[in-house]
mmCIF file of C-alpha atoms in Angstrom:
data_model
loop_
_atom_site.group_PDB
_atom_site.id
_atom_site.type_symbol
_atom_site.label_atom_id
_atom_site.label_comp_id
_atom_site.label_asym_id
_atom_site.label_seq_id
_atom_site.Cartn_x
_atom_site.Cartn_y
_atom_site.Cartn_z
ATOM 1 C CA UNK A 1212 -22.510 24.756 -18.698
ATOM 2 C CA UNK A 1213 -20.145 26.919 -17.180
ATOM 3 C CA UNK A 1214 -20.830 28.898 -13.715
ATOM 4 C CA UNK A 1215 -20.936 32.958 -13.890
ATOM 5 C CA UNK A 1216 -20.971 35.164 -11.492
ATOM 6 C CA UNK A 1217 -22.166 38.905 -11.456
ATOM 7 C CA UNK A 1218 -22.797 41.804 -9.031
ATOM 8 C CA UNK A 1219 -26.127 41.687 -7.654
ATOM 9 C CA UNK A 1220 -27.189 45.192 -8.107
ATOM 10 C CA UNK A 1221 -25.631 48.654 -10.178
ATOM 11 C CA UNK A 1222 -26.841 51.731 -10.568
ATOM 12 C CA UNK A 1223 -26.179 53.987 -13.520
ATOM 13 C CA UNK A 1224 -27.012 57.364 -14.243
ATOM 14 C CA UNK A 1225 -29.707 58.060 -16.967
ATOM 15 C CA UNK A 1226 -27.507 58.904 -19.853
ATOM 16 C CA UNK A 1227 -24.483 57.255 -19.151
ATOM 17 C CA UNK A 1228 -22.915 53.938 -19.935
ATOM 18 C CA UNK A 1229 -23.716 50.808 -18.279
ATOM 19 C CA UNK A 1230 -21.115 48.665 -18.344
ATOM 20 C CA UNK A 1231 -22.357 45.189 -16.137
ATOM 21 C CA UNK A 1232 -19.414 42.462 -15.676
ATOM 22 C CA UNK A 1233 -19.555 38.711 -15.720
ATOM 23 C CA UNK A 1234 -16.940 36.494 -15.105
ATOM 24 C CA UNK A 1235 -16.932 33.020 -16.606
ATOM 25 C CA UNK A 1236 -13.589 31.308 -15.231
ATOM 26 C CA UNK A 1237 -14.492 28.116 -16.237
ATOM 27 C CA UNK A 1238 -15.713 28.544 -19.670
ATOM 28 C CA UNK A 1239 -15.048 25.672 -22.562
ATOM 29 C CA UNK A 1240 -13.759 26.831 -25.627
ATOM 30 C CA UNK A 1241 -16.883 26.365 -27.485
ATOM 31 C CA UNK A 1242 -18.950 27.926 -24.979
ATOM 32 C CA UNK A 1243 -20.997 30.915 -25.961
ATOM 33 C CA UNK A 1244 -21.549 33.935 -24.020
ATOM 34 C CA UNK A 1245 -24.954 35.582 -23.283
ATOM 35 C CA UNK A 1246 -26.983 38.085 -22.331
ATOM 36 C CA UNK A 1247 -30.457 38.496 -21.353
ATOM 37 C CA UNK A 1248 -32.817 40.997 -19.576
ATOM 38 C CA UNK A 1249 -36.181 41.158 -17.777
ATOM 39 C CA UNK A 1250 -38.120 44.065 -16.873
ATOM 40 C CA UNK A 1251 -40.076 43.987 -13.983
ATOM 41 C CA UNK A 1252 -42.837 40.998 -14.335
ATOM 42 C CA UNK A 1253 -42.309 40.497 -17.607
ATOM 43 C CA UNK A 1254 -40.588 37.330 -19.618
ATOM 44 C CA UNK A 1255 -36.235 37.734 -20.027
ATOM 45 C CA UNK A 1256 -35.401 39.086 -23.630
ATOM 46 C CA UNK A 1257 -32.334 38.285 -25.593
ATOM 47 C CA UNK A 1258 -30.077 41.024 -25.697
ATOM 48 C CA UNK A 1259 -26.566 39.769 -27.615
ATOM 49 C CA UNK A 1260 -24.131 36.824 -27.447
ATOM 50 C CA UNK A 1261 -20.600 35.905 -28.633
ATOM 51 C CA UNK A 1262 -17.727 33.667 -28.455
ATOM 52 C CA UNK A 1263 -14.830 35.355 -28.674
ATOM 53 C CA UNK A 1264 -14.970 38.441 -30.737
ATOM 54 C CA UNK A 1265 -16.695 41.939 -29.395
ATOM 55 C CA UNK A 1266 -20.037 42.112 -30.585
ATOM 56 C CA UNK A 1267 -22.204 45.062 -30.707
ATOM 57 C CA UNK A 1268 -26.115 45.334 -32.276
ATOM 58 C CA UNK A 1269 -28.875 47.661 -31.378
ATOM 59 C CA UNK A 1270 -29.084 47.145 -28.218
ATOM 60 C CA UNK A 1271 -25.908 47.134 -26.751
ATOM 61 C CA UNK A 1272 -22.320 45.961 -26.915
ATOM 62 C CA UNK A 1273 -20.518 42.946 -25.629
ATOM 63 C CA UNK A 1274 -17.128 42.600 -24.673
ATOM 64 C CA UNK A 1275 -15.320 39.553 -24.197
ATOM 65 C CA UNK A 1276 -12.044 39.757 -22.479
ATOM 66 C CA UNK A 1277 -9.374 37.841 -24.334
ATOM 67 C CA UNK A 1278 -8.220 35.072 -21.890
ATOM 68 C CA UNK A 1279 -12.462 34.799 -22.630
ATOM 69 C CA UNK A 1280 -13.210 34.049 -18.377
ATOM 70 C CA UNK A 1281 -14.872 37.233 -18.032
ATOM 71 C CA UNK A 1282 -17.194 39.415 -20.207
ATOM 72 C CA UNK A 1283 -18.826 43.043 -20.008
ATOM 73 C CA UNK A 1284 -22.344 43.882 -21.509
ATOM 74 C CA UNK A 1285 -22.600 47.855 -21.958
ATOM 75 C CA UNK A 1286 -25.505 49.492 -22.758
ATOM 76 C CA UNK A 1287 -24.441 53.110 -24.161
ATOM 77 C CA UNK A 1288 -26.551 55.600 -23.207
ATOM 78 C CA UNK A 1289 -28.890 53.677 -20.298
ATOM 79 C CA UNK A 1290 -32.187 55.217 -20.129
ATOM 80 C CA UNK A 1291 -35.362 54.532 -17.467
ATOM 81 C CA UNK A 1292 -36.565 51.454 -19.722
ATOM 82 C CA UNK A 1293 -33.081 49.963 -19.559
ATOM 83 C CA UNK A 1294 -33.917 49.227 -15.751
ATOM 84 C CA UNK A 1295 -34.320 45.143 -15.642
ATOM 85 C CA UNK A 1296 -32.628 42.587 -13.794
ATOM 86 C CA UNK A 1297 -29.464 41.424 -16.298
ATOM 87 C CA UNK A 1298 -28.482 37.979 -17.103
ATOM 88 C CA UNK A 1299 -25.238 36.673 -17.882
ATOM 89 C CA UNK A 1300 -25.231 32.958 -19.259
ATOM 90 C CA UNK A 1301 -22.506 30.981 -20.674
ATOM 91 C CA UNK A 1302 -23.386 27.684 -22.878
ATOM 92 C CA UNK A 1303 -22.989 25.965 -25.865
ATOM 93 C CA UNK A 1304 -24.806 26.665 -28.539
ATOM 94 C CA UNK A 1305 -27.767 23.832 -29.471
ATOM 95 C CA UNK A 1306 -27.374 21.530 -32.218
ATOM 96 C CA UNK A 1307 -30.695 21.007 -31.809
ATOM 97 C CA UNK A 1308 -34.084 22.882 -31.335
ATOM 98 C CA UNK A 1309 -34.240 22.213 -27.475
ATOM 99 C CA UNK A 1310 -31.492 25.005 -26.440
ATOM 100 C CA UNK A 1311 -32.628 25.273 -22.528
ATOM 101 C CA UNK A 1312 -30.913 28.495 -20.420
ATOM 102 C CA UNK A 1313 -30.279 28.063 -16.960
ATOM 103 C CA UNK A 1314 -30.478 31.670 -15.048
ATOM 104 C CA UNK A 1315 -28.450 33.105 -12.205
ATOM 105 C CA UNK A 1316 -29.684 35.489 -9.932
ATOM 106 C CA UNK A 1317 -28.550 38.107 -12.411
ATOM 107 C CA UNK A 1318 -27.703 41.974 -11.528
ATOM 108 C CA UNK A 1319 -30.203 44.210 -10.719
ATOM 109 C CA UNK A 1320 -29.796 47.674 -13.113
ATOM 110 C CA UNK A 1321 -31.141 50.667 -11.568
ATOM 111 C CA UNK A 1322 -31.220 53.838 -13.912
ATOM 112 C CA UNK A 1323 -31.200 56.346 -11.966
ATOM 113 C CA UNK A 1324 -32.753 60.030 -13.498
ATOM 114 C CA UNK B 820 -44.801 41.501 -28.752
ATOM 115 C CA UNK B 821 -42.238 38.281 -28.836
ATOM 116 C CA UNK B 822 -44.756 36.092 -30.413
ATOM 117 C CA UNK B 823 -45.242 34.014 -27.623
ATOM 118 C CA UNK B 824 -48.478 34.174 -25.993
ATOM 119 C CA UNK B 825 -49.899 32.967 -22.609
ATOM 120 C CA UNK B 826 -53.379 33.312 -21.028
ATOM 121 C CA UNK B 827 -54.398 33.925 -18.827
ATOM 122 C CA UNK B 828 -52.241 36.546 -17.390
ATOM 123 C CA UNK B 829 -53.277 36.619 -13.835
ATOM 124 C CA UNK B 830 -54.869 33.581 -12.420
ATOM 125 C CA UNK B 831 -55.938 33.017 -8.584
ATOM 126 C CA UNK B 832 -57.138 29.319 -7.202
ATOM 127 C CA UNK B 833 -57.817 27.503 -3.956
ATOM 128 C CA UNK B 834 -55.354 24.325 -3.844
ATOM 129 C CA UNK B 835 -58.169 22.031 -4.759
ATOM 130 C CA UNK B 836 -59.015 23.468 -7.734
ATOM 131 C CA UNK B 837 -58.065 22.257 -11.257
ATOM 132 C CA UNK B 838 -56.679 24.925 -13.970
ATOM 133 C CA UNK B 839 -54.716 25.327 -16.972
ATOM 134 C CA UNK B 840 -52.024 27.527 -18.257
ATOM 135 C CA UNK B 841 -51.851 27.820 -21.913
ATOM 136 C CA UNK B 842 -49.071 29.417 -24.363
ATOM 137 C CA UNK B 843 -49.244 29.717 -28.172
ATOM 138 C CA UNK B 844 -46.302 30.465 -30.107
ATOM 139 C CA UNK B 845 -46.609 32.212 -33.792
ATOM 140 C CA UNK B 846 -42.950 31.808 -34.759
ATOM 141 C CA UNK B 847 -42.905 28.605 -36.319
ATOM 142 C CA UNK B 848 -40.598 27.693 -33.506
ATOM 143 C CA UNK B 849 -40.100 23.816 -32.785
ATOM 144 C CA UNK B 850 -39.444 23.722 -28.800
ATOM 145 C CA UNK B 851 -40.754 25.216 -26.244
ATOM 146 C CA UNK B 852 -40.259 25.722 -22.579
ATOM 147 C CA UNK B 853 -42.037 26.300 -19.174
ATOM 148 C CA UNK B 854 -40.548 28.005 -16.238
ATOM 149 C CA UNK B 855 -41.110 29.250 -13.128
ATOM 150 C CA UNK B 856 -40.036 32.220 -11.262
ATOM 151 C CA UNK B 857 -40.634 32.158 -7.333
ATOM 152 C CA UNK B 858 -40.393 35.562 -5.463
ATOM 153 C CA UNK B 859 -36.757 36.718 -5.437
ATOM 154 C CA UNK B 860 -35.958 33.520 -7.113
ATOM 155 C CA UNK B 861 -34.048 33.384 -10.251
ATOM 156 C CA UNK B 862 -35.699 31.399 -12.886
ATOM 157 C CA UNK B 863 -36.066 27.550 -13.027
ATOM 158 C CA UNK B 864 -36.487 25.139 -15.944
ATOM 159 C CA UNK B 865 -39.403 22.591 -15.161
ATOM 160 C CA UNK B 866 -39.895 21.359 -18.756
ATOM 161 C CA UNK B 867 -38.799 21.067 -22.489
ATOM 162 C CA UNK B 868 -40.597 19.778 -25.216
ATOM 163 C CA UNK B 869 -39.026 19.136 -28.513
ATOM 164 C CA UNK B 870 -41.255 18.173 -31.533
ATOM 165 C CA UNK B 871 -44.447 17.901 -29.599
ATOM 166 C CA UNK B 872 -42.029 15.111 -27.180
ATOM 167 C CA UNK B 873 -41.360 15.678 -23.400
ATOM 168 C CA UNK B 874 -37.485 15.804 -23.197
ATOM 169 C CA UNK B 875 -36.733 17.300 -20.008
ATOM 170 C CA UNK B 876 -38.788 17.531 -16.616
ATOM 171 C CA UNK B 877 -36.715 18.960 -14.238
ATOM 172 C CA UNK B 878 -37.995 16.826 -10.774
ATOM 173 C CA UNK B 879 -41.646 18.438 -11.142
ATOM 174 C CA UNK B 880 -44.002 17.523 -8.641
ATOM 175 C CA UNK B 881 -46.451 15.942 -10.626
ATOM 176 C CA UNK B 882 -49.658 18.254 -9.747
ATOM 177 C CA UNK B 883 -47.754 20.160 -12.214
ATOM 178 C CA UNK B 884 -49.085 17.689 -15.669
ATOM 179 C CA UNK B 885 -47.550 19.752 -18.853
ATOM 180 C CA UNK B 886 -49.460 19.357 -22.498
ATOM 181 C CA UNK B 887 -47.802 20.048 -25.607
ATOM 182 C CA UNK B 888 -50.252 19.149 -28.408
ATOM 183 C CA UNK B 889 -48.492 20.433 -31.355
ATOM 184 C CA UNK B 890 -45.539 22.657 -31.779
ATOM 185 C CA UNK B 891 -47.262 25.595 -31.551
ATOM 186 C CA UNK B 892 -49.173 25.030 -28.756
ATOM 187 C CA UNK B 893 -47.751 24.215 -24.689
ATOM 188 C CA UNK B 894 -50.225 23.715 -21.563
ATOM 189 C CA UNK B 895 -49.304 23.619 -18.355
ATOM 190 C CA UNK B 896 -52.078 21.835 -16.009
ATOM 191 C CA UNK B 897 -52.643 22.438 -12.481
ATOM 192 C CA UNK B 898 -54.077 20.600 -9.789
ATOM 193 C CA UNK B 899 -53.993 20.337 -5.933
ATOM 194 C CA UNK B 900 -51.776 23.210 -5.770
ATOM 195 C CA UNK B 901 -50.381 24.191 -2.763
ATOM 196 C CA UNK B 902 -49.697 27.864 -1.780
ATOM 197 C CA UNK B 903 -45.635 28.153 -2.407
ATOM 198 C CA UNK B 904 -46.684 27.687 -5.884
ATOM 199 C CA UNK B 905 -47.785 30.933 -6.266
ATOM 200 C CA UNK B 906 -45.274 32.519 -8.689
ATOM 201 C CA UNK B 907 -44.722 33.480 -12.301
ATOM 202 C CA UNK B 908 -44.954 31.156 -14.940
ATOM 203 C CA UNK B 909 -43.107 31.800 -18.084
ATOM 204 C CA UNK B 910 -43.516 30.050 -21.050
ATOM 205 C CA UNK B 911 -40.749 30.225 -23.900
ATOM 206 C CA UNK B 912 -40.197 28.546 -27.458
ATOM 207 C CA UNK B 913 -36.948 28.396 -29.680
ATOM 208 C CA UNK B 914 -36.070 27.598 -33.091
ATOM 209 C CA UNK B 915 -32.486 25.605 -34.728
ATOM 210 C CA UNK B 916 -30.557 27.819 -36.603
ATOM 211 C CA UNK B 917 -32.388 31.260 -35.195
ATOM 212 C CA UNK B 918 -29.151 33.011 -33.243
ATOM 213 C CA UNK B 919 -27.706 30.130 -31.832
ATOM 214 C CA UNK B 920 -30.706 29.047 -29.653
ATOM 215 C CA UNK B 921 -32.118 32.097 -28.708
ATOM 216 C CA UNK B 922 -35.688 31.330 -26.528
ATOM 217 C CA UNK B 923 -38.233 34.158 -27.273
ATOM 218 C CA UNK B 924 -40.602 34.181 -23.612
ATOM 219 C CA UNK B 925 -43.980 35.289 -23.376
ATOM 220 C CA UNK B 926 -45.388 37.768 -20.650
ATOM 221 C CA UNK B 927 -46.126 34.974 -18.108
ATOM 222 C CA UNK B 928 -49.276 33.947 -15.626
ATOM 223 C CA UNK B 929 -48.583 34.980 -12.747
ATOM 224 C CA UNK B 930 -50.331 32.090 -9.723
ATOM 225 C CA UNK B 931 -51.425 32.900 -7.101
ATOM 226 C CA UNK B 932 -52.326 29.759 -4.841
ATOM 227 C CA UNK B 933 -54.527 30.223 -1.842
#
């Protein structure tokens, strides 16, 4: 699976939009983008993936530069609960049921009032 | 609520006792997953089960002994612990076909070893 590599800590303003970077360099072309999150103490949650395309669901958007080594995750309108450690990971996508992650160190989102 | 469950939550022992971790999972999921997440550490796979079968352990020490009786169910047995185990323990489960492999964690048990 290919490396990433992201800031280890942001802070955003409650209200504003939280735009956290990854850059994948070495991605294969049929390597996925990812994105989870974990609040403090608490198991990582899936927030959105994609290949190539932007992608956007309830939770937030994702946008994958074209040249596809480098993504952004944003989340809108960041409130207090948005504040988690964020994790970028790049794989490919199981064939079968045993799709393992492997986690960075993540960046650390602080929403700040 | 992700549907995974683990008891206990919080769980402290002295290293020569014996305990178990357990995690249920009601999604109908076919793998699942133990991890562990040391202080300021990011998280690390120690095993996979797919099918009730053992397909990855990641160079666990082997007081760590993981159980996965059926698909819904994953233990995680602990014995002779030593204190730099304390951490969390996550426990996760995953389905073919369900957004690309997308693992669904539970809360953890957080270990404290003294």
């Amino acid at each position: 699976d290919a490396k990433t590599t992201q800031p280890p800590s942001m802070d955003c303003a409650e209200g504003r939009a939280a735009n956290l970077p990854c850059n994948h360099s070495t991605i294969s072309g049929n390597e996925y983008v990812y994105w989870y999150r974990q609040i403090h103490s608490q198991g990582p949650q899936y927030i959105i993936h994609g290949l190539k395309n932007n992608e956007t669901n309830e939770m937030a958007s994702l946008i994958i530069t074209e040249d596809r080594k480098s993504s952004t995750l944003i989340l809108p309108h960041a409130t207090l609960r948005d504040t988690a450690v964020y994790y970028c990971i790049v794989r490919v996508p199981p064939e079968s049921n045993t799709g393992k992650l492997i986690f960075g160190q993540g960046t650390t989102l602080q929403v700040k009032p | 609520e992700t549907g995974v469950t683990q008891t206990p939550r919080h769980l402290v022992m002295g290293m020569t006792n014996k305990k178990s971790l357990k995690c249920e999972q009601h999604l109908g999921h076919n793998a699942m997953y133990w991890y562990k997440q040391s202080a300021k550490k990011p998280l690390e796979l120690m095993f996979v089960y797919n099918f009730k079968e053992q397909t990855e352990n990641n160079s666990v020490p082997s007081r760590f002994s993981p159980e996965c009786p059926n698909s819904s169910h994953l233990f995680l047995h602990l014995h002779t612990l030593q204190p730099e185990d304390s951490a969390l323990y996550l426990c996760a489960s995953s389905q073919a076909g369900g957004r690309a492999g997308e693992l669904f964690f539970g809360e953890g048990s957080r270990l404290t070893v003294l």
